[in-house]
Coordinates of C-alpha atoms in Angstrom, one line a residue:
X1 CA 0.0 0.0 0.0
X2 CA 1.2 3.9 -0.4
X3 CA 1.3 5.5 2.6
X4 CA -2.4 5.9 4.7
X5 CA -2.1 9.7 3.7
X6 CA -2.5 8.7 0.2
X7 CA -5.9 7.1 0.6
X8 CA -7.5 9.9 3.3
X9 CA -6.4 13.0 0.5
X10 CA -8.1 10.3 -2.2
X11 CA -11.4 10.1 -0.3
X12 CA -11.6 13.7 0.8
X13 CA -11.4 15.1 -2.1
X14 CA -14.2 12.4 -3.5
X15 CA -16.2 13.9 -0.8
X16 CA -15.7 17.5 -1.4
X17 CA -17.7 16.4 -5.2
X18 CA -20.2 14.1 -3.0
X19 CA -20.6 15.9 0.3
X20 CA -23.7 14.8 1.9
X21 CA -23.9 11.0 -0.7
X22 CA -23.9 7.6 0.0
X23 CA -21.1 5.7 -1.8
X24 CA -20.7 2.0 -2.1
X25 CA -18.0 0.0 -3.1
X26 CA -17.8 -3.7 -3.4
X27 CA -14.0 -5.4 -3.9
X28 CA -13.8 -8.5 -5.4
X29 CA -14.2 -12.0 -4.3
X30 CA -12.5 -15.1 -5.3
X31 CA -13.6 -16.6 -8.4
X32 CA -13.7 -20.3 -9.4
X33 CA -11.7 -21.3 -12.0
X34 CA -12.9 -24.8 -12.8
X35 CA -14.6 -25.9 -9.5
X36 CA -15.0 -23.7 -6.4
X37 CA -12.1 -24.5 -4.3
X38 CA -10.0 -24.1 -7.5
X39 CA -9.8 -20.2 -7.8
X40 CA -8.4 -17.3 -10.8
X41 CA -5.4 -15.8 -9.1
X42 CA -6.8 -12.7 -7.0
X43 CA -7.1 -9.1 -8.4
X44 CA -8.8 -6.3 -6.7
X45 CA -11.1 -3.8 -8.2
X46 CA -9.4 -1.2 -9.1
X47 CA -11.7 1.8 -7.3
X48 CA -11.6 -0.4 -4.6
X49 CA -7.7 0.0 -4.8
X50 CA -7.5 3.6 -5.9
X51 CA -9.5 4.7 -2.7
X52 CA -8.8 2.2 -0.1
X53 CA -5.5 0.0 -0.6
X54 CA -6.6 -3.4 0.8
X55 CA -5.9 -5.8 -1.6
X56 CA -8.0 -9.1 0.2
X57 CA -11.2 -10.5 -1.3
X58 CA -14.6 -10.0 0.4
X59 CA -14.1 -6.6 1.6
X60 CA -16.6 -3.8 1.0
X61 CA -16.7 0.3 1.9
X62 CA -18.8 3.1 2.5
X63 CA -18.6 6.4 2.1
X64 CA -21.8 8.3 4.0
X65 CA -21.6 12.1 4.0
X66 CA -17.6 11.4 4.4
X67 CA -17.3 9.0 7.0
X68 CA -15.6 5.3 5.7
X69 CA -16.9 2.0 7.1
X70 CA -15.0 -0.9 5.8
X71 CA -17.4 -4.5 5.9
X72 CA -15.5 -7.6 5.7
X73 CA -14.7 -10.4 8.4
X74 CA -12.2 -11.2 10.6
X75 CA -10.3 -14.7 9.5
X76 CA -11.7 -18.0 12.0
X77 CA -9.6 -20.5 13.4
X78 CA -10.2 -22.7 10.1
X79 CA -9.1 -19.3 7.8
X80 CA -5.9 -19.7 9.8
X81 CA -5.6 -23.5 9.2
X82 CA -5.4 -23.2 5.6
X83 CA -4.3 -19.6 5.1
X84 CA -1.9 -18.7 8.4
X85 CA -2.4 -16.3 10.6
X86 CA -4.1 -13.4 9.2
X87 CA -3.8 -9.1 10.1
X88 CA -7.9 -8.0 11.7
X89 CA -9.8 -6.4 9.7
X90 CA -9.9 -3.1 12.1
X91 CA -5.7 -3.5 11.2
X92 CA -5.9 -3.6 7.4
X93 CA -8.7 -0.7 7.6
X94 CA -6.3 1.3 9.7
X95 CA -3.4 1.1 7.5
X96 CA -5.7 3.2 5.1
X97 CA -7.1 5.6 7.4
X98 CA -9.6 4.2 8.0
X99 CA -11.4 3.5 11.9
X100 CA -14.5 2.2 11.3
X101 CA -15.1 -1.4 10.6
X102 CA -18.6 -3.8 10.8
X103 CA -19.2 -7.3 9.9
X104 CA -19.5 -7.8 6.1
X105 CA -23.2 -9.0 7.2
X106 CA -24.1 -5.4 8.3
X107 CA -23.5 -4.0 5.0
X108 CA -27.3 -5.1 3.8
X109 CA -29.1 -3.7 6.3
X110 CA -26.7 -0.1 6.2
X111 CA -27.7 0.4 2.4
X112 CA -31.8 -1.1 3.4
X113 CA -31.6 2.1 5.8
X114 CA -30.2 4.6 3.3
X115 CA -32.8 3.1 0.8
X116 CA -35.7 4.0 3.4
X117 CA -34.6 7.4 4.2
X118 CA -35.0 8.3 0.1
X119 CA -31.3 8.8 -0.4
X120 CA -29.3 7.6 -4.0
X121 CA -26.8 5.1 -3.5
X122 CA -24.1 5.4 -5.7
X123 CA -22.1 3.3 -7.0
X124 CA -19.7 2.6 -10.6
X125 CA -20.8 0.2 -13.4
X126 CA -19.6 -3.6 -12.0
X127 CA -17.4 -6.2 -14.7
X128 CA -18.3 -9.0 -13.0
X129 CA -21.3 -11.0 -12.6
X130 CA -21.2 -11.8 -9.3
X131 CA -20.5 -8.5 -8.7
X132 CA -23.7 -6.9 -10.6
X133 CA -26.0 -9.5 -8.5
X134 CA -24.9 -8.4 -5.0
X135 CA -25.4 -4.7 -6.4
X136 CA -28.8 -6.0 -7.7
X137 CA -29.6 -7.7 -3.8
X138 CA -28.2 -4.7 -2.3
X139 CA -30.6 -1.6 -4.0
X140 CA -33.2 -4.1 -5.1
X141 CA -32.4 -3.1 -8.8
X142 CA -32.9 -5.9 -11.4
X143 CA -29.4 -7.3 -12.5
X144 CA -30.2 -6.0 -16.0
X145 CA -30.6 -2.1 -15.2
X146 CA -28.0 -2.4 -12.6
X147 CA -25.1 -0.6 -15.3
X148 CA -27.3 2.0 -16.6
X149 CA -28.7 2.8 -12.9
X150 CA -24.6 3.5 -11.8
X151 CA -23.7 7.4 -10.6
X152 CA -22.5 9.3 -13.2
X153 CA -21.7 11.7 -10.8
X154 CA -19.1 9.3 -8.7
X155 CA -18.4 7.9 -12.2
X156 CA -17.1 11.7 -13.6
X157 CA -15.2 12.1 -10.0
X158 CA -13.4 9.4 -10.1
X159 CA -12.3 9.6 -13.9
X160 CA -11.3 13.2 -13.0
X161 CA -9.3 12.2 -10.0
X162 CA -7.2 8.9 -11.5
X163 CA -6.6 10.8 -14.7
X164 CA -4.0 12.7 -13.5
X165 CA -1.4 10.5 -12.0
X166 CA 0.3 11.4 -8.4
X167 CA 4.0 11.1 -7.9
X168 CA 3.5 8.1 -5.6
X169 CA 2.0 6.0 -8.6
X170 CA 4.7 7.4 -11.4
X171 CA 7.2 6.3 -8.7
X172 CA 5.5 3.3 -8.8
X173 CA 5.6 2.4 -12.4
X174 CA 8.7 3.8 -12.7
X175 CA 10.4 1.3 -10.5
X176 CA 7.9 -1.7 -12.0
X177 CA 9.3 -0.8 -15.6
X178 CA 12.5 -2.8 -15.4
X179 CA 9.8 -6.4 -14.9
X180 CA 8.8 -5.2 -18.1
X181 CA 11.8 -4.2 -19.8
X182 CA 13.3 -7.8 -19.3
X183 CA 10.2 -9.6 -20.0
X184 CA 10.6 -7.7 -23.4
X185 CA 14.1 -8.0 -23.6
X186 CA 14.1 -11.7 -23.5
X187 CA 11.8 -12.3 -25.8
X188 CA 14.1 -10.1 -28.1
X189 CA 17.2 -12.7 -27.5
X190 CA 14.8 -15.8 -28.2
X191 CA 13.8 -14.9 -31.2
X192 CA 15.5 -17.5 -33.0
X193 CA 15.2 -19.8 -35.9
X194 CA 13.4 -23.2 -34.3
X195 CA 12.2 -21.5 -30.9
X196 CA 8.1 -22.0 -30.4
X197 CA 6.1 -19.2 -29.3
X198 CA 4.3 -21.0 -26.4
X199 CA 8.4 -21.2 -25.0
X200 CA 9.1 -17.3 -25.4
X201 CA 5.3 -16.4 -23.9
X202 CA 6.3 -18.7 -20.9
X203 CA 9.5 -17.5 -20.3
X204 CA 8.6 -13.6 -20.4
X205 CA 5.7 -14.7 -18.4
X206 CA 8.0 -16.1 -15.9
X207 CA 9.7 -13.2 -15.2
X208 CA 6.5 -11.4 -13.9
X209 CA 5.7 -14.0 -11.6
X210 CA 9.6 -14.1 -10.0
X211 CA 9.4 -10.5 -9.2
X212 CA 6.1 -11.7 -7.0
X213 CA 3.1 -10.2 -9.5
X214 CA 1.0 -11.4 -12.3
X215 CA 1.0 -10.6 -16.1
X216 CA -0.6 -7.1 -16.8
X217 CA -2.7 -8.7 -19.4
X218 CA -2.5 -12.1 -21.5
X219 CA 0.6 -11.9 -23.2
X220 CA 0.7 -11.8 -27.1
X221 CA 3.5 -13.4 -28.6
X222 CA 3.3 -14.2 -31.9
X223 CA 4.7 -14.6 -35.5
X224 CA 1.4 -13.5 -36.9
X225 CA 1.5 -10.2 -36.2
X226 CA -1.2 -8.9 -38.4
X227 CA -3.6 -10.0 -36.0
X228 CA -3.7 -7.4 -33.5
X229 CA -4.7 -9.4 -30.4
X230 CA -3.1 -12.8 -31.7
X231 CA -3.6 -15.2 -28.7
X232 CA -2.6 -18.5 -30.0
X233 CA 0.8 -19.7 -29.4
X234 CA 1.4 -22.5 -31.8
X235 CA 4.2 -20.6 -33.8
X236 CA 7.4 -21.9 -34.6
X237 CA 10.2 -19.4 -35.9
X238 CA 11.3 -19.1 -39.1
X239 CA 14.1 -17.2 -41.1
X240 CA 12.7 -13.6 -41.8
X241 CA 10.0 -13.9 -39.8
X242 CA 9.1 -11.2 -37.4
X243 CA 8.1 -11.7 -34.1
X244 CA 5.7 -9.4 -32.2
X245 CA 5.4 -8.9 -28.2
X246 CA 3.0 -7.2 -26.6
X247 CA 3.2 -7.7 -23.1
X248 CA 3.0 -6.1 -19.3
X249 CA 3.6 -7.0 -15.8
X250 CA 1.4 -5.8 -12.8
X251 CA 3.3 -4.0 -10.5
X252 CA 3.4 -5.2 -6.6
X253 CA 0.2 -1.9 -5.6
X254 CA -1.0 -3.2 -9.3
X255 CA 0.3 -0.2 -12.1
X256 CA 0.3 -2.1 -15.1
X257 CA 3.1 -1.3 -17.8
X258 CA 2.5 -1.9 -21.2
X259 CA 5.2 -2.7 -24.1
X260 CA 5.3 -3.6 -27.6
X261 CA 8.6 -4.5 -29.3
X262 CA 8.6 -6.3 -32.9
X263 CA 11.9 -8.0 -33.4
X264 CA 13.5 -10.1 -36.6
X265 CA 14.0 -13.6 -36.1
X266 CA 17.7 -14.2 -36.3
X267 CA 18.3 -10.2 -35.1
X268 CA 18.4 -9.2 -38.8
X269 CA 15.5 -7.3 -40.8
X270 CA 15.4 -7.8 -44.6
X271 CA 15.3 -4.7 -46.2
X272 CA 11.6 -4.9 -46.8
X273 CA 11.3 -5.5 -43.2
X274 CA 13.5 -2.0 -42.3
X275 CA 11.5 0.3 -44.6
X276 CA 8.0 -0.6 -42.9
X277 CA 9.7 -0.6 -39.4
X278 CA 11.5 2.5 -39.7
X279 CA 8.1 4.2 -40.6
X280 CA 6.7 2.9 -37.7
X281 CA 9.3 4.0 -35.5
X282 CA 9.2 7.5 -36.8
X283 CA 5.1 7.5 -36.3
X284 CA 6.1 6.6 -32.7
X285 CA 8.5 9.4 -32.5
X286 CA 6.3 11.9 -33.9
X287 CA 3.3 11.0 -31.7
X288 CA 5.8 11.4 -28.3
X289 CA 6.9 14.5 -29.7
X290 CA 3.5 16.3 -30.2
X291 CA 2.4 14.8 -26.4
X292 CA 2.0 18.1 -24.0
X293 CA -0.6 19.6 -21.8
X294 CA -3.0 21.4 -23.8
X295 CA -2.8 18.9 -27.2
X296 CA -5.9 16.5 -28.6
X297 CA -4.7 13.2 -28.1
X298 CA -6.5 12.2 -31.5
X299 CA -4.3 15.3 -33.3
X300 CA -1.3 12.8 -31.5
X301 CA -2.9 9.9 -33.3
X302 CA -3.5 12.1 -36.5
X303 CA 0.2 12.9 -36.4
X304 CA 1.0 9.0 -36.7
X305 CA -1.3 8.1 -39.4
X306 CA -0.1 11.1 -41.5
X307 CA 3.4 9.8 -40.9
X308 CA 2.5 6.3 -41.8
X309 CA 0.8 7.2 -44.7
X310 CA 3.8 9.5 -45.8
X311 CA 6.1 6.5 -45.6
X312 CA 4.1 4.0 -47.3
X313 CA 3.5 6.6 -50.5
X314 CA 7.1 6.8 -50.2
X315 CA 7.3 3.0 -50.6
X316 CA 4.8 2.9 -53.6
X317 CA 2.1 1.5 -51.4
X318 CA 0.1 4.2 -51.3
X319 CA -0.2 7.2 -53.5
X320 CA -1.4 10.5 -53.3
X321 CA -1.4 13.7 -50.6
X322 CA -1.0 12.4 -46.6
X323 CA -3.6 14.8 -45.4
X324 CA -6.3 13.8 -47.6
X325 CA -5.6 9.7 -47.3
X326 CA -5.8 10.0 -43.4
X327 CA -9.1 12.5 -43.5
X328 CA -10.8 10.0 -45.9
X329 CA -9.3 6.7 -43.5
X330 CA -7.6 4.5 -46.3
X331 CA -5.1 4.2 -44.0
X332 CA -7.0 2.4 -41.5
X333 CA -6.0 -0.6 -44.0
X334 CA -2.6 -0.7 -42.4
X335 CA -2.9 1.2 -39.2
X336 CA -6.7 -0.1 -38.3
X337 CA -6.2 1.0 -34.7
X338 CA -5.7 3.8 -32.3
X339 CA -2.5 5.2 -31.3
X340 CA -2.8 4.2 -27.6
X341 CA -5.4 4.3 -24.5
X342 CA -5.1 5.6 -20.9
X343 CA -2.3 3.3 -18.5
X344 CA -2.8 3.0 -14.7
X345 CA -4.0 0.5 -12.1
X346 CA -5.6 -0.7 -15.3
X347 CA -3.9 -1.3 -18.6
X348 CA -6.6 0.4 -20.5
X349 CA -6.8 2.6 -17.4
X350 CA -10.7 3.0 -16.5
X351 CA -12.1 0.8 -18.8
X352 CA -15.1 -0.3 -16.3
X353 CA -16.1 3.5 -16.1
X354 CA -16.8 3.1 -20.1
X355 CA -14.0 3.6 -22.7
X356 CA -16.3 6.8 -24.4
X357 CA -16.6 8.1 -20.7
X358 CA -13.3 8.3 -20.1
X359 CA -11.5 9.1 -23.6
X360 CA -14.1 11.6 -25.1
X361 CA -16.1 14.5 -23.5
X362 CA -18.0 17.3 -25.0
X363 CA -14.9 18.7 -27.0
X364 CA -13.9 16.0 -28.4
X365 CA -16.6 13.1 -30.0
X366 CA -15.5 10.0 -31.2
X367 CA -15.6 9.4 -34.8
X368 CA -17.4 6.3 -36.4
X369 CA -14.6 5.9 -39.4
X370 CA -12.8 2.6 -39.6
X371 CA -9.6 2.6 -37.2
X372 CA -10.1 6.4 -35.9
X373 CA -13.5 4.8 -34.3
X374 CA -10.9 2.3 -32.2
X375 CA -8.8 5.6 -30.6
X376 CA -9.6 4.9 -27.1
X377 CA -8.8 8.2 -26.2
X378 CA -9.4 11.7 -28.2
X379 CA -9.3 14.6 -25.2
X380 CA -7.0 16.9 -24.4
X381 CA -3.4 15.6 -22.8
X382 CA -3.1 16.9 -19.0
X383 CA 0.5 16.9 -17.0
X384 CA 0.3 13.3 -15.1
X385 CA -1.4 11.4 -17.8
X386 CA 0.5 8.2 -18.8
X387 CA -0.9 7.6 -22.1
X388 CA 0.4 4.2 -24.3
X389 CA 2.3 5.3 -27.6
X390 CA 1.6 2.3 -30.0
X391 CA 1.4 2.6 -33.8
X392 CA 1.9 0.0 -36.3
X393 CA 1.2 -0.8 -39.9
X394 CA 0.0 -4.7 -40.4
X395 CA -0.5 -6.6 -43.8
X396 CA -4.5 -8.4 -43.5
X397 CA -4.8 -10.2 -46.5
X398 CA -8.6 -11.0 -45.8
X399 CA -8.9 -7.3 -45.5
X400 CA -6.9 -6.3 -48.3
X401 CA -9.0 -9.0 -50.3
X402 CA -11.8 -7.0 -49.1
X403 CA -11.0 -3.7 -50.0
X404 CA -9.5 -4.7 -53.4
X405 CA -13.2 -6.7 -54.5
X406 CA -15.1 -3.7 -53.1
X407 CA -12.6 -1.1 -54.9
X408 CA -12.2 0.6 -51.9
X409 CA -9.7 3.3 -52.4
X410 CA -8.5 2.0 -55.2
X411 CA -7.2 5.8 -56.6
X412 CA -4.9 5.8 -53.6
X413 CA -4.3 2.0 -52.8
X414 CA -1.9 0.0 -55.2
X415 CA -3.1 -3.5 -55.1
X416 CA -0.7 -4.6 -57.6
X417 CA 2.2 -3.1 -55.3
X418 CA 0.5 -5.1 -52.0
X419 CA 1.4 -8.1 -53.9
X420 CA 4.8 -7.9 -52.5
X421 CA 3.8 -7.7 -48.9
X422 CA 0.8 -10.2 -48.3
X423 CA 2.6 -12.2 -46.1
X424 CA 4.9 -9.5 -44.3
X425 CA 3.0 -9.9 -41.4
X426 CA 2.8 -6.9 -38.9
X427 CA 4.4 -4.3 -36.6
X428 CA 3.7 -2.3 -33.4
X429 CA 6.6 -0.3 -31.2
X430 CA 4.8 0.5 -27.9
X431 CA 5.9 3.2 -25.2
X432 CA 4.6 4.4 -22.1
X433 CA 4.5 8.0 -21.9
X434 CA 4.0 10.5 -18.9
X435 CA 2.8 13.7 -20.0
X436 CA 5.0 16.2 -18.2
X437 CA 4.4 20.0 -17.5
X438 CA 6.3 21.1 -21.2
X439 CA 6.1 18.5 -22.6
X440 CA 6.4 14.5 -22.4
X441 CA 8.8 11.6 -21.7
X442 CA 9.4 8.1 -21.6
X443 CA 8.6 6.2 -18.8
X444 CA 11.9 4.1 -17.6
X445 CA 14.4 3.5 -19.7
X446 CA 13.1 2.8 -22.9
X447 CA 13.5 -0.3 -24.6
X448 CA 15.9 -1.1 -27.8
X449 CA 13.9 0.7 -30.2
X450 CA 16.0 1.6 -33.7
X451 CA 17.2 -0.8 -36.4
X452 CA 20.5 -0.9 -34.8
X453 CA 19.2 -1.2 -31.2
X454 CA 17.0 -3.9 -31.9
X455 CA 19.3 -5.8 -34.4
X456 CA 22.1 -5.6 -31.2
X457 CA 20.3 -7.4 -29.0
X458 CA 20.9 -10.9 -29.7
X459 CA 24.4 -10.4 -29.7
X460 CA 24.7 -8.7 -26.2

């Protein structure tokens, strides 16, 4: 946990929004996995964390006109058996600020009584099904309306407040970013003629769980990198193949980094291979470079595609002005994406609040045109953001195929020129990026990231 002083500041200045409200949380329980003693390793909501630290299942809060009740149970004799001895609840609550405690069994009848009295109980859209039924038992609200009956207002507080990251949690990530760089970097030195994908996924994966935390998200790791969230790992590699990682650890308080490195098997790109990565690694640049306080993240991700498209009419693959191919989305073919999303306790930071909510506001709409309409975030860049920096250009024959039968673009497209690159596959170079007071910066060091870099790697 942070320091207790950390999660009082949090919850005052909730209050200060939500003076005179009632605000419930519910953390999570364990979930079966296969049968009911047989449990998904444990992760904590997220609000839950943000406001209150304790990372144990079954524990629940309450905010009333600004005083906090934590509801849980204190372990029995038969907890201890199985589990060892265990800190009380009044303990755990304390090491958050917090002095009020009651049986998790009193939390019913609290929320019955606030019910009665004609006062809202709010509360943020749940992910989980178990979740949305004790919501439903708690407010007597059918499990169907439960998401569209959650508090905006606590909703728009809490996107407000987590937004903008505090110096204990860039400290955090900070230090977490050396899991990630070796996950990443080790996958760069496997990538070898022969090696599977399922061994390089493991191994990486490995090196989250030795420093004591889980995987940020399921790993990709793949040789297929045209599919953007490629999950199979049946892959063996092959001479000139490229080989795609996208892939995260959870910190120990649970800040999740988020990398992308796309490396040639063997640690030597064809020439082919250098021309499309070095205009991916100049979109990346260029989208860094244009992060500061004050700028539309979608003009970040406008940047990209313009420099993406530059490179590819460079290459013959496109053809035509920049400007007009990105405004009309032809593009999207190659970069079908956005340029990144929100990073936090979450590694699309505030998901569960609703991706719109929390990327868009009245400024800023999001657009319904192929690849723009997947930008997770389009609002203007604050100092303490940490925003993901991920372009990449991919070769989808099925969607080239497409295209090509529907004469999509075909004045600014050269099929015949695609020919060549059918197979080529796909690549992403991801950063993490704090948005600073002039400007922005990487967080950590950053990873091998040039030709050279990345071609050096195998023979450190």
């Amino acid at each position: 946990m942070f320091p207790k002083e950390v999660y009082v500041a949090r919850r005052e200045r909730l209050t200060k929004v939500l003076a005179d409200d009632f605000l419930l949380f519910l953390g999570n329980r364990n979930v079966a996995y296969n049968y009911l003693s047989n449990e998904y390793p444990f992760r904590q909501d997220s609000t839950f964390l943000y406001l209150f630290g304790i990372d144990e299942p079954d524990f629940a809060a309450v905010i009333d006109s600004g005083e906090t009740t934590i509801y849980a149970d204190d372990v029995t004799i038969d907890d201890i058996i199985w589990m060892g001895p265990q800190k009380s609840v009044s303990d755990k609550a304390a090491e958050a600020g917090i002095g009020k405690t009651a049986p998790r069994k009193s939390l019913a009848a609290d929320v019955a009584k606030a019910i009665a009295s004609g006062r809202k109980i709010h509360f943020v859209p749940p992910y989980r099904g178990e979740t949305t039924l004790e919501l439903s038992e708690l407010t007597n609200i059918a499990p169907s309306a439960i998401a569209q009956n959650a508090s905006t207002l606590l909703i728009d507080a809490l996107i407000e407040m987590r937004s903008q990251k505090e110096p204990c949690e860039i400290a955090e990530l900070e230090r977490h970013t050396t899991v990630g760089n070796e996950m990443h970097l080790t996958a760069m030195r496997m990538a070898l003629e022969g090696q599977s994908e399922k061994a390089i996924r493991a191994a990486i994966d490995d090196i989250s769980l030795q420093s004591g935390c889980q995987v940020a998200f399921p790993t990709i790791c793949t040789i297929s990198g045209q599919t953007l969230h490629n999950h199979s790992y049946e892959g063996i590699l092959k001479k000139n193949d490229l080989l795609l990682v996208d892939a995260g650890s959870d910190s120990p308080l649970h800040y999740a980094t988020d990398n992308t490195r796309t490396t040639p098997v063997g640690g030597r790109f064809t020439q082919q291979q250098k021309e499309i990565y070095q205009i991916v690694l100049n979109a990346n640049d260029v989208a860094r470079e244009a992060m500061r306080p004050g700028v539309l993240y979608m003009n970040v991700h406008l940047a990209a595609s313009r420099t993406i498209a530059d490179g590819l009419i460079a290459l013959g693959i496109m053809k035509g002005n920049a400007e007009d191919i990105v405004r009309r989305g032809a593009h999207a073919m190659f970069f079908p994406h956005g340029i990144g999303h929100m990073l936090g306790l979450d590694v699309h930071d505030m998901d569960s609040y609703g991706e719109t909510r929390v990327g868009y506001d009245e400024e800023v709409r999001r657009s319904d045109q192929f690849g723009l309409s997947s930008l997770r975030l389009g609002r203007r860049l604050r100092e303490g953001f940490i925003v993901t920096d991920e372009p990449g250009i991919y070769f989808i024959p099925q969607l080239i195929d497409k295209w090509q039968a529907e004469g999509k673009f075909k004045d600014v497209i050269n099929y015949e020129k695609l020919k060549q690159y059918r197979n080529f596959g796909g690549i992403r170079i991801e950063d993490d990026i704090l948005v600073t007071a002039t400007g922005s910066r990487i967080i950590g060091n950053r990873l091998p990231a040039t030709i050279d870099e990345v071609e050096s790697v195998q023979k450190q």
